[in-house]
PDB file of C-alpha atoms in Angstrom:
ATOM      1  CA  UNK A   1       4.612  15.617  -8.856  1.00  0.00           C
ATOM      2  CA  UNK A   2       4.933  11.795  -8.643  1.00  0.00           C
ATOM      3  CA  UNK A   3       3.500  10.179 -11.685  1.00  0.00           C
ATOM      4  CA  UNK A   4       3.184   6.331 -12.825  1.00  0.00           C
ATOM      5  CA  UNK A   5       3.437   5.234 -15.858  1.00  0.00           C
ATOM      6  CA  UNK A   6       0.417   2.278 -16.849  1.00  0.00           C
ATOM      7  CA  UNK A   7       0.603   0.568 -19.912  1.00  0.00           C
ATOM      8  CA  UNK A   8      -1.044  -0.502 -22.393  1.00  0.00           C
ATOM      9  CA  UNK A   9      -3.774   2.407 -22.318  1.00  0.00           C
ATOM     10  CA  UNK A  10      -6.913  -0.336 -24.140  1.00  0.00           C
ATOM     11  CA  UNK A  11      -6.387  -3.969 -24.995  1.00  0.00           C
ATOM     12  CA  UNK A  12      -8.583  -5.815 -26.818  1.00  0.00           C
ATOM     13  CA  UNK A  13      -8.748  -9.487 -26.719  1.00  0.00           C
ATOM     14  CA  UNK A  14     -10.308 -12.547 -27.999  1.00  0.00           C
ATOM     15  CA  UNK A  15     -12.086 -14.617 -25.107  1.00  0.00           C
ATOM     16  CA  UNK A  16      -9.693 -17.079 -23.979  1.00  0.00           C
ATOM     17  CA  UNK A  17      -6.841 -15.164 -24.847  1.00  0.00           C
ATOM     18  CA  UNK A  18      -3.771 -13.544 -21.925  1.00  0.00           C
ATOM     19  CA  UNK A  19      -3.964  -9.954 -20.745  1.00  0.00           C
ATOM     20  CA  UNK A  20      -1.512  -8.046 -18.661  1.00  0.00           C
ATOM     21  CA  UNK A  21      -1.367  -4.562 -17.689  1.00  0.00           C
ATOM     22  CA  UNK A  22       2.271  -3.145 -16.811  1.00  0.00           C
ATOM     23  CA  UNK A  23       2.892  -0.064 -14.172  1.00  0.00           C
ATOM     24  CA  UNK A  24       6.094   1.214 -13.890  1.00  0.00           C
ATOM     25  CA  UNK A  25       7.418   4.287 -11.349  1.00  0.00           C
ATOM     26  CA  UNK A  26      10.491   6.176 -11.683  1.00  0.00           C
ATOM     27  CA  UNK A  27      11.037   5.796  -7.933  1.00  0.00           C
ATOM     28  CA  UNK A  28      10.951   3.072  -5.839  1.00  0.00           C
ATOM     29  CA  UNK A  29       7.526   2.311  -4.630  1.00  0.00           C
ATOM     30  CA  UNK A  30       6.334   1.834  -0.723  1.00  0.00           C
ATOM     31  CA  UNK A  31       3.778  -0.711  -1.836  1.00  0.00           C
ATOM     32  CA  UNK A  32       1.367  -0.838  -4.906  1.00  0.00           C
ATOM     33  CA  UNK A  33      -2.086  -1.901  -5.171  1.00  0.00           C
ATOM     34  CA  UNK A  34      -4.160  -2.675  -7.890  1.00  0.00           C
ATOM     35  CA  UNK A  35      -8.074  -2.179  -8.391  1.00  0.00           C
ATOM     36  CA  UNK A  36     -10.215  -2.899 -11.228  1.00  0.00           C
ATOM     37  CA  UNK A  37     -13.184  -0.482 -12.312  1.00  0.00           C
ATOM     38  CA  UNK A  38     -16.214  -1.908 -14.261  1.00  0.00           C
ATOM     39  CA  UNK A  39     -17.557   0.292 -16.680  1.00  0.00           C
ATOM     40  CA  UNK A  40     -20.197   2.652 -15.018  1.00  0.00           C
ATOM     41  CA  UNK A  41     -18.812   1.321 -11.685  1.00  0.00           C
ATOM     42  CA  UNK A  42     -16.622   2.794  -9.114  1.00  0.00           C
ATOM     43  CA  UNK A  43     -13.106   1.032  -8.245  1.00  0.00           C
ATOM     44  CA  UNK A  44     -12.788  -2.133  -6.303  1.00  0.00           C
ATOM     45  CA  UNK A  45      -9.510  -3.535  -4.337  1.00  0.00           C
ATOM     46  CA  UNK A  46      -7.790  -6.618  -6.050  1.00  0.00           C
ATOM     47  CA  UNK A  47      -4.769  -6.666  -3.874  1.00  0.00           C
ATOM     48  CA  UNK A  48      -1.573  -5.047  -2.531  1.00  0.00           C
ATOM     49  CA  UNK A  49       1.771  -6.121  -2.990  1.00  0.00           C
ATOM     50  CA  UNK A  50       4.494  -4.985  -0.295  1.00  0.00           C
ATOM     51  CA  UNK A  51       8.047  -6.846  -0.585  1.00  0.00           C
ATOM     52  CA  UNK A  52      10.448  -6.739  -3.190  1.00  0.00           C
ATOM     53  CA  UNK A  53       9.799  -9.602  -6.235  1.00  0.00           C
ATOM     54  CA  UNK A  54       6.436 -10.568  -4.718  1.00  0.00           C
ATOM     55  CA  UNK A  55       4.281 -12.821  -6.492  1.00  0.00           C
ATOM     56  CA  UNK A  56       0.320 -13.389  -5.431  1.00  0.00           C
ATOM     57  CA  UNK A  57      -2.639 -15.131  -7.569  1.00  0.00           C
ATOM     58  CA  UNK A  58      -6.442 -14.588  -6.990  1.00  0.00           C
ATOM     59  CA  UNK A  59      -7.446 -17.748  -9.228  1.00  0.00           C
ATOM     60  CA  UNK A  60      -6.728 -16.541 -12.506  1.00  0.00           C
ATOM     61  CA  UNK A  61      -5.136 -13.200 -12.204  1.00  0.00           C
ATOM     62  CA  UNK A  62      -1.232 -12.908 -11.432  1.00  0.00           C
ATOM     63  CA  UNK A  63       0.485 -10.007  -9.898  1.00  0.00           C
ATOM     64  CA  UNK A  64       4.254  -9.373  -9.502  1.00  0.00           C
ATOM     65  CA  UNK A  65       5.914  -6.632  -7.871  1.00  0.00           C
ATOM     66  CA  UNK A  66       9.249  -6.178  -9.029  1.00  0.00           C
ATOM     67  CA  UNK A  67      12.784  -6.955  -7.339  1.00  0.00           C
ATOM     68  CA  UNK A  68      13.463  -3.120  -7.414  1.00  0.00           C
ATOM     69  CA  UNK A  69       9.941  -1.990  -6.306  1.00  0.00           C
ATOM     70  CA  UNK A  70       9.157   0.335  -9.645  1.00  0.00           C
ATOM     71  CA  UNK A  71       7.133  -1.766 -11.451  1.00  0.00           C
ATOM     72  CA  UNK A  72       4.321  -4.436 -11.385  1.00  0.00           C
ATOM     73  CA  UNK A  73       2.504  -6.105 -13.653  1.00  0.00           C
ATOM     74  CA  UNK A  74      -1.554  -7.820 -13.072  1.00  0.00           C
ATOM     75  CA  UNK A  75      -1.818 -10.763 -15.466  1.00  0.00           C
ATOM     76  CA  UNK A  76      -5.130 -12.685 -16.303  1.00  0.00           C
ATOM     77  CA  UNK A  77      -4.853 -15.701 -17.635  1.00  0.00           C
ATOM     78  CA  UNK A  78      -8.055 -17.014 -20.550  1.00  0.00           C
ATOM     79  CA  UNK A  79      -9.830 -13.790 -20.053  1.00  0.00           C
ATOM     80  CA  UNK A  80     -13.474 -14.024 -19.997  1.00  0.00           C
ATOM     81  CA  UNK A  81     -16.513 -11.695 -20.743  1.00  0.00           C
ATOM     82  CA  UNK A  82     -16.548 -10.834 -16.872  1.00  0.00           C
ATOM     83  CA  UNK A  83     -13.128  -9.415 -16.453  1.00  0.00           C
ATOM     84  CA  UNK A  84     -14.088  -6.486 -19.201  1.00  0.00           C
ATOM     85  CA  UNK A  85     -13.563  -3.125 -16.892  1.00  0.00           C
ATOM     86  CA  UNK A  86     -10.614  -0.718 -16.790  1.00  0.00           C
ATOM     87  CA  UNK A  87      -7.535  -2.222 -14.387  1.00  0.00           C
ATOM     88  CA  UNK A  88      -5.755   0.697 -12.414  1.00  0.00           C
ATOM     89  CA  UNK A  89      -2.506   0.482 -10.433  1.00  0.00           C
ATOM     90  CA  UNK A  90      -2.541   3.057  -7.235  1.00  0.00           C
ATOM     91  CA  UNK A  91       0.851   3.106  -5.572  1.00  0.00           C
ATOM     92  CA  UNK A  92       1.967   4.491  -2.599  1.00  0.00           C
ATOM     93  CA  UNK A  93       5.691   6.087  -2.464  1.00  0.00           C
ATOM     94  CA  UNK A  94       5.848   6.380   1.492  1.00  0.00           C
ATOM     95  CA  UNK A  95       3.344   9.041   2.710  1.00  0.00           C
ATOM     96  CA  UNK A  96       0.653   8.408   4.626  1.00  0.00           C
ATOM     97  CA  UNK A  97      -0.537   4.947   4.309  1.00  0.00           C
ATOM     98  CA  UNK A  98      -3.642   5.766   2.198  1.00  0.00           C
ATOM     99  CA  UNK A  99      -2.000   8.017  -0.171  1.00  0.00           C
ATOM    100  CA  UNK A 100      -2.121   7.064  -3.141  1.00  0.00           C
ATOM    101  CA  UNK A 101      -1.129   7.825  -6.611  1.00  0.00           C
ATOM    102  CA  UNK A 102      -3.569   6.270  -9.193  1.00  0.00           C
ATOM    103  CA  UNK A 103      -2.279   5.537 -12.505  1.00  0.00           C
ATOM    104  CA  UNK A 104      -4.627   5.792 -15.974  1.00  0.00           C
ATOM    105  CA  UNK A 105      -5.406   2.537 -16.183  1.00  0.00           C
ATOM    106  CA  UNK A 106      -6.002   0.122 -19.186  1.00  0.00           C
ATOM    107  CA  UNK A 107      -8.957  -0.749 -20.409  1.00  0.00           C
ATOM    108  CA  UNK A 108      -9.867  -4.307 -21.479  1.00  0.00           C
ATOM    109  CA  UNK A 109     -12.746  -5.539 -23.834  1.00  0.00           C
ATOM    110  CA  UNK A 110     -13.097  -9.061 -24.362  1.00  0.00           C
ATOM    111  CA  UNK A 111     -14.927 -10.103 -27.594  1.00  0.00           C
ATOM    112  CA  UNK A 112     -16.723 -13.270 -27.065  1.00  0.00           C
TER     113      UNK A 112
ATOM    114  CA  UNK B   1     -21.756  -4.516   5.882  1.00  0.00           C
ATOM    115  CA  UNK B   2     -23.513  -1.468   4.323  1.00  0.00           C
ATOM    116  CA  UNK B   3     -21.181   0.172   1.969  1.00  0.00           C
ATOM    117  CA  UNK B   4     -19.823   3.867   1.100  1.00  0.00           C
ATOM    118  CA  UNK B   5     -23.155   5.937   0.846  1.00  0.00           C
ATOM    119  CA  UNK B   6     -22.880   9.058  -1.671  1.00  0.00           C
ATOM    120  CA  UNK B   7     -25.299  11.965  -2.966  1.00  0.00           C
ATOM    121  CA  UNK B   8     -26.671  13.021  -5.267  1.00  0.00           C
ATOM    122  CA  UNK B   9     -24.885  10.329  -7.530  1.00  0.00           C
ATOM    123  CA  UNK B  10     -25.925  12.976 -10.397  1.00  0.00           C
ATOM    124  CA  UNK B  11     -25.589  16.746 -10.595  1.00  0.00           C
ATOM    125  CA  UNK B  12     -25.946  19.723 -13.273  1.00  0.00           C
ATOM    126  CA  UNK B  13     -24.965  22.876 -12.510  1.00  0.00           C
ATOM    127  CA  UNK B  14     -23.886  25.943 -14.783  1.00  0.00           C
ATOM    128  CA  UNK B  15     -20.032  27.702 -14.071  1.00  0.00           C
ATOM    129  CA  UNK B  16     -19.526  29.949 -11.121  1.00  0.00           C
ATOM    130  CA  UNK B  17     -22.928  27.794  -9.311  1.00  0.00           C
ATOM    131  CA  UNK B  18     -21.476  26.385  -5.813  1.00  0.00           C
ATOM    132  CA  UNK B  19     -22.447  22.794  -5.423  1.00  0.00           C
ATOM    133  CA  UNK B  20     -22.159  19.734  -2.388  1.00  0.00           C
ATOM    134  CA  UNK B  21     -21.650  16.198  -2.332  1.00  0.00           C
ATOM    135  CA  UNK B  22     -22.135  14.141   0.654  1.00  0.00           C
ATOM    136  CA  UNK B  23     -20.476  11.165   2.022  1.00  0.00           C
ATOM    137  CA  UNK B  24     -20.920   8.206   4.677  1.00  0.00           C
ATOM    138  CA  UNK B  25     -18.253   5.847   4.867  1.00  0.00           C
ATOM    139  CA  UNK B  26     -18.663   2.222   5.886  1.00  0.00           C
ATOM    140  CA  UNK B  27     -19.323   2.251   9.723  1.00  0.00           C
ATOM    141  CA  UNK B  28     -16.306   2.389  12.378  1.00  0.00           C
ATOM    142  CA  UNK B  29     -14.043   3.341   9.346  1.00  0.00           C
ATOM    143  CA  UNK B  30     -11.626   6.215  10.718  1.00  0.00           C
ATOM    144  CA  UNK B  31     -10.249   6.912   7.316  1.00  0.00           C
ATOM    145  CA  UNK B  32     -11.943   8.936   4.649  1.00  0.00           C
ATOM    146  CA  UNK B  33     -10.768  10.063   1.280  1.00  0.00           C
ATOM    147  CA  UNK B  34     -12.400  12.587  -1.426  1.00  0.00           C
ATOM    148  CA  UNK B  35     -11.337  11.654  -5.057  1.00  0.00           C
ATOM    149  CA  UNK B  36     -11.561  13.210  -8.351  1.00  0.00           C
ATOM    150  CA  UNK B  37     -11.736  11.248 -11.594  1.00  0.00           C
ATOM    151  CA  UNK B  38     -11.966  12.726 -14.902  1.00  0.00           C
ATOM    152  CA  UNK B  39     -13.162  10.601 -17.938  1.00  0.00           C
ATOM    153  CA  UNK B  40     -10.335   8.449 -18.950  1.00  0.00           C
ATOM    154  CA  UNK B  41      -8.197   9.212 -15.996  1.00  0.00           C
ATOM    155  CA  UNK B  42      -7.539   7.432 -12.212  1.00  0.00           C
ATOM    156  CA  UNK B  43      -9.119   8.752  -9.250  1.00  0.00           C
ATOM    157  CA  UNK B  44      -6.933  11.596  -8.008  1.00  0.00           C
ATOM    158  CA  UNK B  45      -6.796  12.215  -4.148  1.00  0.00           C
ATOM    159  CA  UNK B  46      -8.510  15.060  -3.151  1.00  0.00           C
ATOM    160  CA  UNK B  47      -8.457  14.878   0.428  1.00  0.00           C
ATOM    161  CA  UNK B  48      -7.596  12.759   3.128  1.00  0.00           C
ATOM    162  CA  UNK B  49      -9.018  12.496   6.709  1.00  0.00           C
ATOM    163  CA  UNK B  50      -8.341  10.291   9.894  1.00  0.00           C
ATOM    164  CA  UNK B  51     -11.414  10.950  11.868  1.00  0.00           C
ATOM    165  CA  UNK B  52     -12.265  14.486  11.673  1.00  0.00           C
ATOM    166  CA  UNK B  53      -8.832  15.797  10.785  1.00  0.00           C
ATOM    167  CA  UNK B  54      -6.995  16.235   7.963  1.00  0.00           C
ATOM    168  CA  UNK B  55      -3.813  14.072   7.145  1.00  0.00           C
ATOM    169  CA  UNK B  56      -3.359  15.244   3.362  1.00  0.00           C
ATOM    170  CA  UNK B  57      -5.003  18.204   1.153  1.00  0.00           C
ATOM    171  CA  UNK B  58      -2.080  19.095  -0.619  1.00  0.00           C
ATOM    172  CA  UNK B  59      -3.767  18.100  -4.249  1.00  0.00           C
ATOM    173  CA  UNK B  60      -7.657  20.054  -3.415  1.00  0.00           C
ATOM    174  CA  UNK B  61      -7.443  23.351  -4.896  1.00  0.00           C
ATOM    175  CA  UNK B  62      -8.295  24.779  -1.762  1.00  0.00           C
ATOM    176  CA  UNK B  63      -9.387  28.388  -3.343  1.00  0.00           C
ATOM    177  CA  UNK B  64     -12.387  26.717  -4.881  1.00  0.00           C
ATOM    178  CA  UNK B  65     -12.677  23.313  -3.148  1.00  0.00           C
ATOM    179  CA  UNK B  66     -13.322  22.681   0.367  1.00  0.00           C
ATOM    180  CA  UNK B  67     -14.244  20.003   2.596  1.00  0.00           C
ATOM    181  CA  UNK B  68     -14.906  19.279   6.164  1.00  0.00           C
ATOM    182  CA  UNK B  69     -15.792  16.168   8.276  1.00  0.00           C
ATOM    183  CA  UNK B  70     -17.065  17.752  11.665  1.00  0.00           C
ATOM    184  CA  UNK B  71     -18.180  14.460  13.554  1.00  0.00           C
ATOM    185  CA  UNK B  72     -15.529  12.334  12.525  1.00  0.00           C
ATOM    186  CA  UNK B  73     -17.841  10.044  10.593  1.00  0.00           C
ATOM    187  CA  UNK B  74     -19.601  11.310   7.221  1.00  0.00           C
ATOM    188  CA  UNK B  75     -18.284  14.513   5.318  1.00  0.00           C
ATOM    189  CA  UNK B  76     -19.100  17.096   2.607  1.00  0.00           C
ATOM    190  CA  UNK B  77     -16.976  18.513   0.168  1.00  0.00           C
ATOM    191  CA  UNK B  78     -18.028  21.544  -1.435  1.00  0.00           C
ATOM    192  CA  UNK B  79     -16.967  23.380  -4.944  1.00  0.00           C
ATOM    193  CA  UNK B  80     -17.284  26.914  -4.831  1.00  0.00           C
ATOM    194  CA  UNK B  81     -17.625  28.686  -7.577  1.00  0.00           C
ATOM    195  CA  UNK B  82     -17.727  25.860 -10.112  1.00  0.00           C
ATOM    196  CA  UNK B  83     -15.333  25.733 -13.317  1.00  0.00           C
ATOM    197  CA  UNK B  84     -15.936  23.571 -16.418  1.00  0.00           C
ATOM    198  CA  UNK B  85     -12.915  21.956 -15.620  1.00  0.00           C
ATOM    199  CA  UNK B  86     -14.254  20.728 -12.711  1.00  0.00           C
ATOM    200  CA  UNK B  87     -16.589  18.183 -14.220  1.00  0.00           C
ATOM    201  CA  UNK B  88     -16.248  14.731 -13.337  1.00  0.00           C
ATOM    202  CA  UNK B  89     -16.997  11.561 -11.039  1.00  0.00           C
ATOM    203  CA  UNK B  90     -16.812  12.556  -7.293  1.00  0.00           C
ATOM    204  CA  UNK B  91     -15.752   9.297  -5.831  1.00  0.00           C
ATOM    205  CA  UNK B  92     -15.437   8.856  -1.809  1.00  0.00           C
ATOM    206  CA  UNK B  93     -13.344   5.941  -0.140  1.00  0.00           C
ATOM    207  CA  UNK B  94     -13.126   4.886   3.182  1.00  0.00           C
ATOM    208  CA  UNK B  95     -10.692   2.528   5.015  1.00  0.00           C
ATOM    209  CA  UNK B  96     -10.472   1.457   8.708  1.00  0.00           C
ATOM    210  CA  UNK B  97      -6.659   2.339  10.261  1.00  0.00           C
ATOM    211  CA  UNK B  98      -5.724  -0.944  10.522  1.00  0.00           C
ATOM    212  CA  UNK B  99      -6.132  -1.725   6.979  1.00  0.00           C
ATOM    213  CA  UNK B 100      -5.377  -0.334   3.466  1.00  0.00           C
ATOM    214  CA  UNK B 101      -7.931  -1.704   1.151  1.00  0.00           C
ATOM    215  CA  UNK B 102     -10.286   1.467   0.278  1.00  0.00           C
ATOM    216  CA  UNK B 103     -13.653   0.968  -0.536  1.00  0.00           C
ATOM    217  CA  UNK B 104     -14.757   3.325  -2.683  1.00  0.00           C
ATOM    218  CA  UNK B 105     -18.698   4.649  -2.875  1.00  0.00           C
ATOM    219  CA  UNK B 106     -20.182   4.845  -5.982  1.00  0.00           C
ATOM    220  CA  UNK B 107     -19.337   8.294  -6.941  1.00  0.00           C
ATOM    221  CA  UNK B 108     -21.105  11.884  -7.646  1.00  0.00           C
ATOM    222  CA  UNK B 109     -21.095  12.256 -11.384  1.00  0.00           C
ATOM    223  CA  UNK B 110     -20.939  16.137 -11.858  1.00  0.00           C
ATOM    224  CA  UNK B 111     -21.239  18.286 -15.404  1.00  0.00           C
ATOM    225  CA  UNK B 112     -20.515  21.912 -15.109  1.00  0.00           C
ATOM    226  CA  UNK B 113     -21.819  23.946 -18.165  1.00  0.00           C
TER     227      UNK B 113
END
């Protein structure tokens, strides 16, 4: 079946310090959304991201959908302690509007 | 806003046991998903319902796995017999039809042994 790709699987960081989480499809992508999952906790919606090259920022975090719609990319800039939790991309390839295709996800620790 | 109820949030149960989990999505949402998420993985889409029928079970392994949502509102989904594979979190998800942000319960952890 469908698969997308999410990398890097952990990241480890210094407080203060960048993070970005990369998903790339194969195929060209309806939409993508993004959700982050705090440990012990269930998912949570950060956003969706429809047209092509879209760019949209929730204070410090930064997503991009690319110009070809098969990848995007959640960036956070000077992590802190509160954004530890595992960040999944969930896309959507054209089905039904809620299906969705979840990838691994990358967990991120933040020492502080 | 109350949010995606779920039970039990824990369960034990030894291979070839049958076992339930209940749902009850966030009220007047029409959509209602059944996920599976094994440790280290995404949720994987079990089943998806628009009121009380079913737009997508291709991924539920339906010769084990079943679920139903009668009333159009909360649902059950059901693993019978059980298989150690088949532990994991249980999450639920519901979304109204105008919108696509799913807001997900907190999940039935289950260990098969």
């Amino acid at each position: 079946g469908q698969q997308v790709m999410q990398i890097p699987q952990y990241q480890h960081v210094q407080e203060g310090e960048d993070f970005t989480t990369y998903c790339n499809s194969s195929t060209t992508l309806s939409n993508i959304q993004w959700y982050k999952q705090r440990p012990g906790g269930h998912p949570v919606f950060l956003i969706q991201l429809v047209k092509s090259g879209e760019v949209k920022k929730q204070k410090r975090l930064t997503f991009q959908f690319g110009e070809a719609k098969k990848n995007s990319s959640l960036h956070i800039t000077a992590t802190q302690t509160t954004d530890v939790g595992t960040y999944f991309c969930a896309v959507n390839y054209g089905g039904s509007q809620g299906n969705l295709i979840f990838g691994k996800g990358t967990k991120l620790s933040v020492k502080p | 806003e109350a949010g995606v109820a779920q039970s039990p949030r824990y369960k034990i149960i030894e291979k070839r046991q049958s076992v339930a989990f209940w749902c009850n999505p966030i009220s007047g949402h029409a959509t209602l998903y059944w996920y599976q998420q094994i440790l280290g993985q995404g949720p994987k889409l079990l089943i998806q319902f628009q009121n009380n029928g079913v737009v997508d079970d291709s991924q539920l392994p339906k010769d084990r796995f079943s679920a139903e949502r009668l009333k159009g509102v909360d649902s059950t989904l059901k693993i019978q017999p059980a298989k150690l594979e088949d532990s994991a979190v249980y999450l639920c998800a519901s979304s109204s039809i105008q919108g696509y942000e799913q807001y997900f319960g907190p999940g039935t952890r289950l260990t098969v042994t």
